[in-house]
PDB file of C-alpha atoms and ligand atoms in Angstrom:
ATOM      1  CA  MET O  12      62.367  66.944  42.789  1.00 41.00           C
ATOM      2  CA  LYS O  13      62.122  67.807  39.099  1.00 47.00           C
ATOM      3  CA  THR O  14      64.941  65.343  38.630  1.00 47.00           C
ATOM      4  CA  ALA O  15      62.858  62.714  40.388  1.00 44.00           C
ATOM      5  CA  LEU O  16      60.048  63.359  37.933  1.00 42.00           C
ATOM      6  CA  GLN O  17      62.347  63.024  34.939  1.00 49.00           C
ATOM      7  CA  HIS O  18      63.564  59.627  36.148  1.00 46.00           C
ATOM      8  CA  THR O  19      60.160  58.368  37.076  1.00 44.00           C
ATOM      9  CA  ASP O  20      58.299  55.846  34.966  1.00 44.00           C
ATOM     10  CA  ARG O  21      56.148  53.862  37.372  1.00 43.00           C
ATOM     11  CA  PRO O  22      52.702  55.289  38.204  1.00 41.00           C
ATOM     12  CA  SER O  23      53.296  54.827  41.950  1.00 44.00           C
ATOM     13  CA  ASP O  24      56.513  56.853  41.758  1.00 44.00           C
ATOM     14  CA  VAL O  25      54.706  59.533  39.789  1.00 41.00           C
ATOM     15  CA  GLY O  26      52.125  59.632  42.561  1.00 43.00           C
ATOM     16  CA  LYS O  27      54.760  60.309  45.212  1.00 46.00           C
ATOM     17  CA  THR O  28      56.402  63.030  43.142  1.00 43.00           C
ATOM     18  CA  MET O  29      53.071  64.640  42.436  1.00 39.00           C
ATOM     19  CA  GLU O  30      52.309  65.105  46.109  1.00 43.00           C
ATOM     20  CA  SER O  31      55.432  67.189  46.584  1.00 42.00           C
ATOM     21  CA  LEU O  32      54.821  69.045  43.328  1.00 42.00           C
ATOM     22  CA  GLN O  33      51.411  70.107  44.539  1.00 45.00           C
ATOM     23  CA  ASP O  34      52.884  71.258  47.849  1.00 44.00           C
ATOM     24  CA  ASN O  35      55.423  73.663  46.450  1.00 51.00           C
ATOM     25  CA  ASN O  36      53.763  74.733  43.212  1.00 66.00           C
ATOM     26  CA  THR O  37      56.720  73.722  41.021  1.00 71.00           C
ATOM     27  CA  GLN O  38      56.844  74.995  37.439  1.00 80.00           C
ATOM     28  CA  LEU O  39      57.407  72.571  34.585  1.00 86.00           C
ATOM     29  CA  ASN O  40      59.157  74.015  31.529  1.00 89.00           C
ATOM     30  CA  ILE O  41      58.758  72.053  28.304  1.00 92.00           C
ATOM     31  CA  ALA O  42      61.048  73.119  25.430  1.00 96.00           C
ATOM     32  CA  ILE O  43      59.987  72.645  21.817  1.00 97.00           C
ATOM     33  CA  THR O  44      63.225  72.383  19.850  1.00 98.00           C
ATOM     34  CA  GLY O  45      64.542  71.251  16.448  1.00 98.00           C
ATOM     35  CA  GLU O  46      65.718  72.675  13.147  1.00 97.00           C
ATOM     36  CA  SER O  47      64.395  75.934  11.727  1.00 95.00           C
ATOM     37  CA  GLY O  48      61.194  75.425   9.761  1.00 95.00           C
ATOM     38  CA  SER O  49      60.527  71.971  11.199  1.00 97.00           C
ATOM     39  CA  GLY O  50      57.179  73.207  12.522  1.00 97.00           C
ATOM     40  CA  LYS O  51      57.936  73.985  16.186  1.00 97.00           C
ATOM     41  CA  SER O  52      55.777  77.104  16.485  1.00 97.00           C
ATOM     42  CA  THR O  53      52.919  75.491  14.565  1.00 97.00           C
ATOM     43  CA  PHE O  54      53.137  72.528  16.935  1.00 96.00           C
ATOM     44  CA  VAL O  55      53.020  74.798  20.007  1.00 95.00           C
ATOM     45  CA  ASN O  56      49.887  76.404  18.602  1.00 95.00           C
ATOM     46  CA  ALA O  57      48.368  72.973  17.971  1.00 93.00           C
ATOM     47  CA  LEU O  58      49.110  71.924  21.548  1.00 90.00           C
ATOM     48  CA  ARG O  59      47.407  75.103  22.751  1.00 90.00           C
ATOM     49  CA  GLU O  60      44.463  74.514  20.443  1.00 88.00           C
ATOM     50  CA  LEU O  61      45.140  77.736  18.532  1.00 93.00           C
ATOM     51  CA  SER O  62      45.234  78.485  14.839  1.00 92.00           C
ATOM     52  CA  ASP O  63      48.416  80.166  13.623  1.00 93.00           C
ATOM     53  CA  ASP O  64      46.623  83.485  13.106  1.00 93.00           C
ATOM     54  CA  ASP O  65      44.805  83.519  16.466  1.00 94.00           C
ATOM     55  CA  GLU O  66      45.679  86.230  18.959  1.00 93.00           C
ATOM     56  CA  GLY O  67      48.433  84.990  21.282  1.00 92.00           C
ATOM     57  CA  ALA O  68      49.515  82.252  18.877  1.00 95.00           C
ATOM     58  CA  ALA O  69      53.218  81.678  18.222  1.00 95.00           C
ATOM     59  CA  PRO O  70      54.273  83.362  14.938  1.00 92.00           C
ATOM     60  CA  THR O  71      54.892  80.836  12.165  1.00 95.00           C
ATOM     61  CA  GLY O  72      56.256  81.259   8.643  1.00 93.00           C
ATOM     62  CA  VAL O  73      57.986  79.881   5.607  1.00 89.00           C
ATOM     63  CA  THR O  74      61.211  81.723   6.460  1.00 89.00           C
ATOM     64  CA  GLU O  75      63.190  81.689   9.726  1.00 85.00           C
ATOM     65  CA  THR O  76      60.674  83.040  12.228  1.00 90.00           C
ATOM     66  CA  THR O  77      61.326  82.445  15.925  1.00 90.00           C
ATOM     67  CA  SER O  78      64.360  84.428  17.088  1.00 91.00           C
ATOM     68  CA  GLU O  79      64.224  83.875  20.852  1.00 95.00           C
ATOM     69  CA  ALA O  80      62.929  81.303  23.277  1.00 96.00           C
ATOM     70  CA  THR O  81      59.347  82.356  23.893  1.00 96.00           C
ATOM     71  CA  PRO O  82      57.165  81.087  26.730  1.00 96.00           C
ATOM     72  CA  TYR O  83      53.565  80.120  26.129  1.00 95.00           C
ATOM     73  CA  PRO O  84      51.901  79.425  29.451  1.00 85.00           C
ATOM     74  CA  HIS O  85      49.246  76.833  29.398  1.00 73.00           C
ATOM     75  CA  PRO O  86      45.949  78.734  29.241  1.00 66.00           C
ATOM     76  CA  ASN O  87      44.313  76.677  32.006  1.00 64.00           C
ATOM     77  CA  TYR O  88      47.320  75.641  34.031  1.00 67.00           C
ATOM     78  CA  PRO O  89      50.030  78.257  34.480  1.00 76.00           C
ATOM     79  CA  ASN O  90      52.492  75.833  36.106  1.00 81.00           C
ATOM     80  CA  VAL O  91      53.100  74.210  32.729  1.00 83.00           C
ATOM     81  CA  THR O  92      54.944  76.357  30.197  1.00 91.00           C
ATOM     82  CA  PHE O  93      55.678  75.441  26.591  1.00 94.00           C
ATOM     83  CA  TRP O  94      58.836  77.192  25.329  1.00 97.00           C
ATOM     84  CA  ASP O  95      58.962  77.776  21.581  1.00 97.00           C
ATOM     85  CA  LEU O  96      62.691  77.794  20.775  1.00 97.00           C
ATOM     86  CA  PRO O  97      64.495  79.175  17.730  1.00 97.00           C
ATOM     87  CA  GLY O  98      65.689  76.572  15.240  1.00 97.00           C
ATOM     88  CA  ILE O  99      69.109  74.951  15.578  1.00 97.00           C
ATOM     89  CA  GLY O 100      71.622  75.268  12.739  1.00 93.00           C
ATOM     90  CA  THR O 101      70.905  78.706  11.267  1.00 95.00           C
ATOM     91  CA  THR O 102      73.460  81.510  10.919  1.00 95.00           C
ATOM     92  CA  LYS O 103      71.944  83.188  13.995  1.00 95.00           C
ATOM     93  CA  PHE O 104      71.822  79.935  15.954  1.00 96.00           C
ATOM     94  CA  PRO O 105      74.679  77.725  14.687  1.00 96.00           C
ATOM     95  CA  ALA O 106      74.640  74.208  16.094  1.00 95.00           C
ATOM     96  CA  ASP O 107      77.793  74.685  18.183  1.00 95.00           C
ATOM     97  CA  LYS O 108      76.382  77.763  19.968  1.00 96.00           C
ATOM     98  CA  TYR O 109      72.695  76.798  20.067  1.00 97.00           C
ATOM     99  CA  LEU O 110      72.551  75.096  23.462  1.00 96.00           C
ATOM    100  CA  GLU O 111      74.176  78.026  25.197  1.00 96.00           C
ATOM    101  CA  LEU O 112      72.222  80.678  23.254  1.00 96.00           C
ATOM    102  CA  VAL O 113      68.810  79.222  24.112  1.00 96.00           C
ATOM    103  CA  GLY O 114      69.725  78.191  27.683  1.00 95.00           C
ATOM    104  CA  PHE O 115      69.070  74.535  26.930  1.00 95.00           C
ATOM    105  CA  GLU O 116      69.834  73.238  30.394  1.00 92.00           C
ATOM    106  CA  LYS O 117      67.098  75.234  32.116  1.00 92.00           C
ATOM    107  CA  PHE O 118      64.268  73.168  30.636  1.00 91.00           C
ATOM    108  CA  ASP O 119      62.750  70.154  32.374  1.00 87.00           C
ATOM    109  CA  PHE O 120      61.474  68.222  29.402  1.00 89.00           C
ATOM    110  CA  PHE O 121      61.929  68.438  25.620  1.00 94.00           C
ATOM    111  CA  ILE O 122      60.016  67.791  22.442  1.00 96.00           C
ATOM    112  CA  ILE O 123      62.307  67.593  19.382  1.00 98.00           C
ATOM    113  CA  ILE O 124      60.472  68.449  16.161  1.00 98.00           C
ATOM    114  CA  SER O 125      61.949  67.050  12.955  1.00 98.00           C
ATOM    115  CA  ALA O 126      60.599  67.370   9.411  1.00 97.00           C
ATOM    116  CA  VAL O 127      61.373  65.724   6.087  1.00 90.00           C
ATOM    117  CA  ARG O 128      64.708  64.009   6.846  1.00 90.00           C
ATOM    118  CA  PHE O 129      66.361  62.649   9.985  1.00 92.00           C
ATOM    119  CA  ARG O 130      69.320  64.954  10.592  1.00 93.00           C
ATOM    120  CA  GLU O 131      72.592  65.334  12.453  1.00 94.00           C
ATOM    121  CA  ASN O 132      71.135  68.149  14.552  1.00 96.00           C
ATOM    122  CA  ASP O 133      68.275  65.902  15.671  1.00 97.00           C
ATOM    123  CA  VAL O 134      70.872  63.516  17.065  1.00 96.00           C
ATOM    124  CA  LYS O 135      72.858  66.331  18.655  1.00 97.00           C
ATOM    125  CA  LEU O 136      69.805  67.568  20.529  1.00 97.00           C
ATOM    126  CA  ALA O 137      68.781  64.078  21.639  1.00 97.00           C
ATOM    127  CA  GLN O 138      72.281  63.257  22.869  1.00 97.00           C
ATOM    128  CA  GLU O 139      72.520  66.524  24.779  1.00 95.00           C
ATOM    129  CA  ILE O 140      69.206  65.884  26.511  1.00 94.00           C
ATOM    130  CA  GLN O 141      70.273  62.346  27.396  1.00 93.00           C
ATOM    131  CA  LYS O 142      73.574  63.681  28.722  1.00 93.00           C
ATOM    132  CA  MET O 143      71.627  66.010  31.038  1.00 91.00           C
ATOM    133  CA  GLU O 144      69.667  62.932  32.185  1.00 88.00           C
ATOM    134  CA  LYS O 145      66.436  64.488  31.052  1.00 88.00           C
ATOM    135  CA  LYS O 146      63.730  63.084  28.805  1.00 89.00           C
ATOM    136  CA  PHE O 147      62.315  63.976  25.411  1.00 93.00           C
ATOM    137  CA  TYR O 148      59.787  62.955  22.835  1.00 95.00           C
ATOM    138  CA  PHE O 149      60.833  62.915  19.195  1.00 97.00           C
ATOM    139  CA  VAL O 150      58.134  64.308  16.912  1.00 98.00           C
ATOM    140  CA  ARG O 151      58.351  63.745  13.159  1.00 98.00           C
ATOM    141  CA  SER O 152      56.191  66.591  11.846  1.00 98.00           C
ATOM    142  CA  LYS O 153      54.417  67.447   8.577  1.00 98.00           C
ATOM    143  CA  ILE O 154      53.342  63.860   8.013  1.00 97.00           C
ATOM    144  CA  ASP O 155      50.482  65.141   5.845  1.00 97.00           C
ATOM    145  CA  ASN O 156      53.049  66.453   3.333  1.00 96.00           C
ATOM    146  CA  ASP O 157      54.934  63.150   3.257  1.00 96.00           C
ATOM    147  CA  LEU O 158      51.837  61.094   2.657  1.00 96.00           C
ATOM    148  CA  ARG O 159      50.627  63.412  -0.082  1.00 95.00           C
ATOM    149  CA  ALA O 160      54.011  63.256  -1.839  1.00 94.00           C
ATOM    150  CA  GLU O 161      54.215  59.470  -1.549  1.00 91.00           C
ATOM    151  CA  GLU O 162      50.704  59.052  -2.840  1.00 91.00           C
ATOM    152  CA  ARG O 163      51.577  61.156  -5.864  1.00 92.00           C
ATOM    153  CA  SER O 164      54.775  59.245  -6.661  1.00 90.00           C
ATOM    154  CA  GLN O 165      54.076  55.637  -5.630  1.00 84.00           C
ATOM    155  CA  ARG O 166      51.747  53.383  -7.569  1.00 85.00           C
ATOM    156  CA  GLU O 167      51.516  50.952  -4.637  1.00 89.00           C
ATOM    157  CA  PHE O 168      51.003  53.645  -2.021  1.00 91.00           C
ATOM    158  CA  LYS O 169      49.892  52.435   1.397  1.00 93.00           C
ATOM    159  CA  VAL O 170      49.517  54.858   4.306  1.00 93.00           C
ATOM    160  CA  GLU O 171      50.529  52.382   7.017  1.00 94.00           C
ATOM    161  CA  LYS O 172      53.598  51.237   5.065  1.00 95.00           C
ATOM    162  CA  THR O 173      54.816  54.806   4.571  1.00 95.00           C
ATOM    163  CA  LEU O 174      54.212  55.672   8.235  1.00 97.00           C
ATOM    164  CA  SER O 175      56.067  52.563   9.314  1.00 96.00           C
ATOM    165  CA  GLN O 176      59.068  53.433   7.103  1.00 95.00           C
ATOM    166  CA  ILE O 177      59.285  56.958   8.505  1.00 97.00           C
ATOM    167  CA  ARG O 178      58.943  55.677  12.082  1.00 97.00           C
ATOM    168  CA  GLN O 179      61.696  53.080  11.575  1.00 96.00           C
ATOM    169  CA  VAL O 180      64.122  55.644  10.153  1.00 96.00           C
ATOM    170  CA  CYS O 181      63.609  57.892  13.175  1.00 96.00           C
ATOM    171  CA  ILE O 182      63.924  55.078  15.724  1.00 97.00           C
ATOM    172  CA  GLN O 183      66.998  53.607  14.011  1.00 95.00           C
ATOM    173  CA  GLY O 184      68.598  57.028  13.660  1.00 96.00           C
ATOM    174  CA  LEU O 185      68.212  57.635  17.380  1.00 97.00           C
ATOM    175  CA  THR O 186      69.096  54.176  18.701  1.00 96.00           C
ATOM    176  CA  GLY O 187      72.026  54.043  16.260  1.00 95.00           C
ATOM    177  CA  SER O 188      73.320  57.172  17.971  1.00 94.00           C
ATOM    178  CA  SER O 189      73.123  55.602  21.436  1.00 94.00           C
ATOM    179  CA  ILE O 190      69.779  57.097  22.416  1.00 95.00           C
ATOM    180  CA  LYS O 191      68.024  54.728  24.793  1.00 93.00           C
ATOM    181  CA  THR O 192      64.372  53.796  24.172  1.00 92.00           C
ATOM    182  CA  PRO O 193      63.388  56.820  22.079  1.00 94.00           C
ATOM    183  CA  GLN O 194      59.705  57.679  21.924  1.00 94.00           C
ATOM    184  CA  VAL O 195      58.805  58.711  18.392  1.00 97.00           C
ATOM    185  CA  PHE O 196      55.526  60.288  17.288  1.00 97.00           C
ATOM    186  CA  LEU O 197      54.429  61.049  13.712  1.00 97.00           C
ATOM    187  CA  VAL O 198      52.178  64.117  13.577  1.00 97.00           C
ATOM    188  CA  SER O 199      50.575  66.695  11.383  1.00 97.00           C
ATOM    189  CA  SER O 200      49.870  69.892  13.282  1.00 96.00           C
ATOM    190  CA  PHE O 201      47.032  70.493  10.830  1.00 95.00           C
ATOM    191  CA  GLN O 202      45.346  67.139  11.436  1.00 94.00           C
ATOM    192  CA  LEU O 203      45.250  66.688  15.175  1.00 91.00           C
ATOM    193  CA  HIS O 204      42.935  63.717  15.184  1.00 92.00           C
ATOM    194  CA  GLN O 205      45.237  61.699  12.913  1.00 94.00           C
ATOM    195  CA  TYR O 206      48.503  59.765  13.142  1.00 96.00           C
ATOM    196  CA  ASP O 207      50.221  59.970  16.568  1.00 96.00           C
ATOM    197  CA  PHE O 208      48.974  63.301  17.882  1.00 94.00           C
ATOM    198  CA  PRO O 209      46.488  61.569  20.226  1.00 92.00           C
ATOM    199  CA  LEU O 210      49.245  59.206  21.406  1.00 92.00           C
ATOM    200  CA  LEU O 211      51.507  62.137  22.140  1.00 91.00           C
ATOM    201  CA  HIS O 212      48.864  63.747  24.294  1.00 83.00           C
ATOM    202  CA  LYS O 213      48.364  60.493  26.123  1.00 82.00           C
ATOM    203  CA  ALA O 214      52.098  60.125  26.721  1.00 83.00           C
ATOM    204  CA  LEU O 215      52.371  63.701  28.017  1.00 79.00           C
ATOM    205  CA  GLU O 216      49.441  63.052  30.291  1.00 72.00           C
ATOM    206  CA  SER O 217      50.951  59.954  31.886  1.00 73.00           C
ATOM    207  CA  GLY O 218      54.460  61.390  32.113  1.00 73.00           C
ATOM    208  CA  LEU O 219      53.690  64.565  33.988  1.00 67.00           C
ATOM    209  CA  PRO O 220      52.659  64.910  37.614  1.00 61.00           C
ATOM    210  CA  GLU O 221      49.007  64.388  38.337  1.00 49.00           C
ATOM    211  CA  VAL O 222      48.092  67.985  38.838  1.00 38.00           C
ATOM    212  CA  LYS O 223      49.698  68.963  35.542  1.00 55.00           C
ATOM    213  CA  ARG O 224      48.396  65.899  33.829  1.00 52.00           C
ATOM    214  CA  ASP O 225      44.858  67.002  34.584  1.00 41.00           C
ATOM    215  CA  ALA O 226      45.595  70.384  33.074  1.00 40.00           C
ATOM    216  CA  LEU O 227      47.034  68.863  29.904  1.00 50.00           C
ATOM    217  CA  LEU O 228      43.975  66.693  29.535  1.00 47.00           C
ATOM    218  CA  LEU O 229      41.876  69.810  29.811  1.00 41.00           C
ATOM    219  CA  ALA O 230      43.990  71.289  27.047  1.00 43.00           C
ATOM    220  CA  THR O 231      43.521  68.359  24.739  1.00 49.00           C
ATOM    221  CA  PRO O 232      42.025  69.607  21.494  1.00 54.00           C
ATOM    222  CA  LYS O 233      38.394  68.617  21.454  1.00 48.00           C
ATOM    223  CA  GLN O 234      38.654  66.701  18.232  1.00 41.00           C
ATOM    224  CA  ILE O 235      41.235  64.322  19.701  1.00 45.00           C
ATOM    225  CA  HIS O 236      39.857  61.101  21.100  1.00 42.00           C
ATOM    226  CA  ILE O 237      42.569  59.943  23.440  1.00 40.00           C
ATOM    227  CA  ARG O 238      40.766  56.699  24.214  1.00 37.00           C
ATOM    228  CA  GLU O 239      41.072  55.660  20.597  1.00 40.00           C
ATOM    229  CA  ALA O 240      44.786  55.171  20.933  1.00 41.00           C
ATOM    230  CA  ARG O 241      47.354  53.757  23.285  1.00 42.00           C
ATOM    231  CA  VAL O 242      51.125  53.502  23.419  1.00 41.00           C
ATOM    232  CA  THR O 243      52.482  49.986  23.120  1.00 40.00           C
ATOM    233  CA  PRO O 244      55.729  48.986  24.868  1.00 39.00           C
ATOM    234  CA  CYS O 245      57.656  49.242  21.598  1.00 40.00           C
ATOM    235  CA  ASN O 246      56.032  52.593  20.940  1.00 42.00           C
ATOM    236  CA  ARG O 247      54.250  51.430  17.862  1.00 43.00           C
ATOM    237  CA  PRO O 248      50.827  53.040  17.796  1.00 40.00           C
ATOM    238  CA  GLU O 249      47.999  50.617  17.971  1.00 40.00           C
ATOM    239  CA  ARG O 250      44.399  51.526  17.435  1.00 37.00           C
ATOM    240  CA  VAL O 251      41.997  50.059  19.977  1.00 34.00           C
TER     241      VAL O 251
HETATM  242  N1  LIG D  27      51.851  70.634   5.875  1.00 74.06           N
HETATM  243  C1  LIG D  27      52.299  70.989   7.064  1.00 74.06           C
HETATM  244  N2  LIG D  27      52.962  72.140   7.212  1.00 74.06           N
HETATM  245  C2  LIG D  27      53.384  72.480   8.449  1.00 74.06           C
HETATM  246  C3  LIG D  27      53.163  71.657   9.572  1.00 74.06           C
HETATM  247  N3  LIG D  27      53.740  72.244  10.648  1.00 74.06           N
HETATM  248  C4  LIG D  27      54.264  73.388  10.191  1.00 74.06           C
HETATM  249  N4  LIG D  27      54.064  73.545   8.886  1.00 74.06           N
HETATM  250  C5  LIG D  27      54.481  74.667   8.034  1.00 74.06           C
HETATM  251  O1  LIG D  27      55.906  74.745   8.057  1.00 74.06           O
HETATM  252  C6  LIG D  27      56.341  76.108   8.025  1.00 74.06           C
HETATM  253  C7  LIG D  27      57.254  76.390   9.203  1.00 74.06           C
HETATM  254  O2  LIG D  27      56.501  76.248  10.395  1.00 74.06           O
HETATM  255  P1  LIG D  27      56.942  76.967  11.751  1.00 74.06           P
HETATM  256  O3  LIG D  27      56.033  76.415  12.813  1.00 74.06           O
HETATM  257  O4  LIG D  27      57.030  78.435  11.593  1.00 74.06           O
HETATM  258  O5  LIG D  27      58.412  76.351  11.915  1.00 74.06           O
HETATM  259  P2  LIG D  27      59.478  76.637  13.090  1.00 74.06           P
HETATM  260  O6  LIG D  27      60.159  75.337  13.351  1.00 74.06           O
HETATM  261  O7  LIG D  27      58.829  77.276  14.242  1.00 74.06           O
HETATM  262  O8  LIG D  27      60.474  77.619  12.330  1.00 74.06           O
HETATM  263  P3  LIG D  27      61.548  78.664  13.024  1.00 74.06           P
HETATM  264  O9  LIG D  27      60.813  79.502  13.992  1.00 74.06           O
HETATM  265  O10 LIG D  27      62.085  79.441  11.867  1.00 74.06           O
HETATM  266  O11 LIG D  27      62.594  77.819  13.655  1.00 74.06           O
HETATM  267  C8  LIG D  27      55.064  76.948   8.038  1.00 74.06           C
HETATM  268  O12 LIG D  27      54.771  77.335   6.709  1.00 74.06           O
HETATM  269  C9  LIG D  27      53.999  76.004   8.572  1.00 74.06           C
HETATM  270  O13 LIG D  27      52.688  76.293   8.112  1.00 74.06           O
HETATM  271  C10 LIG D  27      52.466  70.432   9.395  1.00 74.06           C
HETATM  272  O14 LIG D  27      52.243  69.632  10.307  1.00 74.06           O
HETATM  273  N5  LIG D  27      52.057  70.159   8.124  1.00 74.06           N
HETATM  274 MG1  LIG D  28      59.184  79.114  15.125  1.00 74.06          MG
END
């Protein structure tokens, strides 16, 4: 039945799956994965509407921080669990052992967090998820840093142009590695009302079963105005 959910796109199909989900109280495990330092733990905290130093927040840091897959149950809806994974490609979690070490196959849905540059390990993770016939969102994090750096170095700096360049690199990197219809979101975990964070929430909401969708909507950080954004078929954010 989880498999049915992962292959479901049409609202009517989601409806059918949701009925059975409600009946048997199925858990949904969402893994937050990506390279070390890409901002996974910070992103989990943002999703849970916590600051990094709040009690119960995932530890974050400038050096390698998360050393085991750690569950963070949704505060209002225990059936949805966010798993903060260690980073791929460190000496403790080398890329060739990572999937096995973190138990990659046990998760139902994935969010790959990538910062600064599009990397080989991003592709590896995406391909593995596709091979398992599961779904993922690709999150390009720390967008605030990129914009600040561009603004400093470019005389003709334009926010939308820079965002578009970053988005294209991610989409091309994924499609060029045989990933079908990747969904890419540009976020800053420190600026939840900006860039694609509202779109990401909206996408999570429509992609999960109804009962869980309601819970995720409840969890939406208050400063996010989901109605201000929508996902277009080509996944280019469009303000409405
Ligand atoms: N400017 C900016 N910094 C961020 C953002 N997200 C995370 N960071 C910073 O990036 C550093 C690493 O963040 P973490 O969330 O600990 O990264 P991680 O991917 O969990 O790292 P590991 O647990 O070592 O794999 C921290 O100093 C964060 O404050 C963001 O959106 N913008
Ligand atoms: Mg971490």
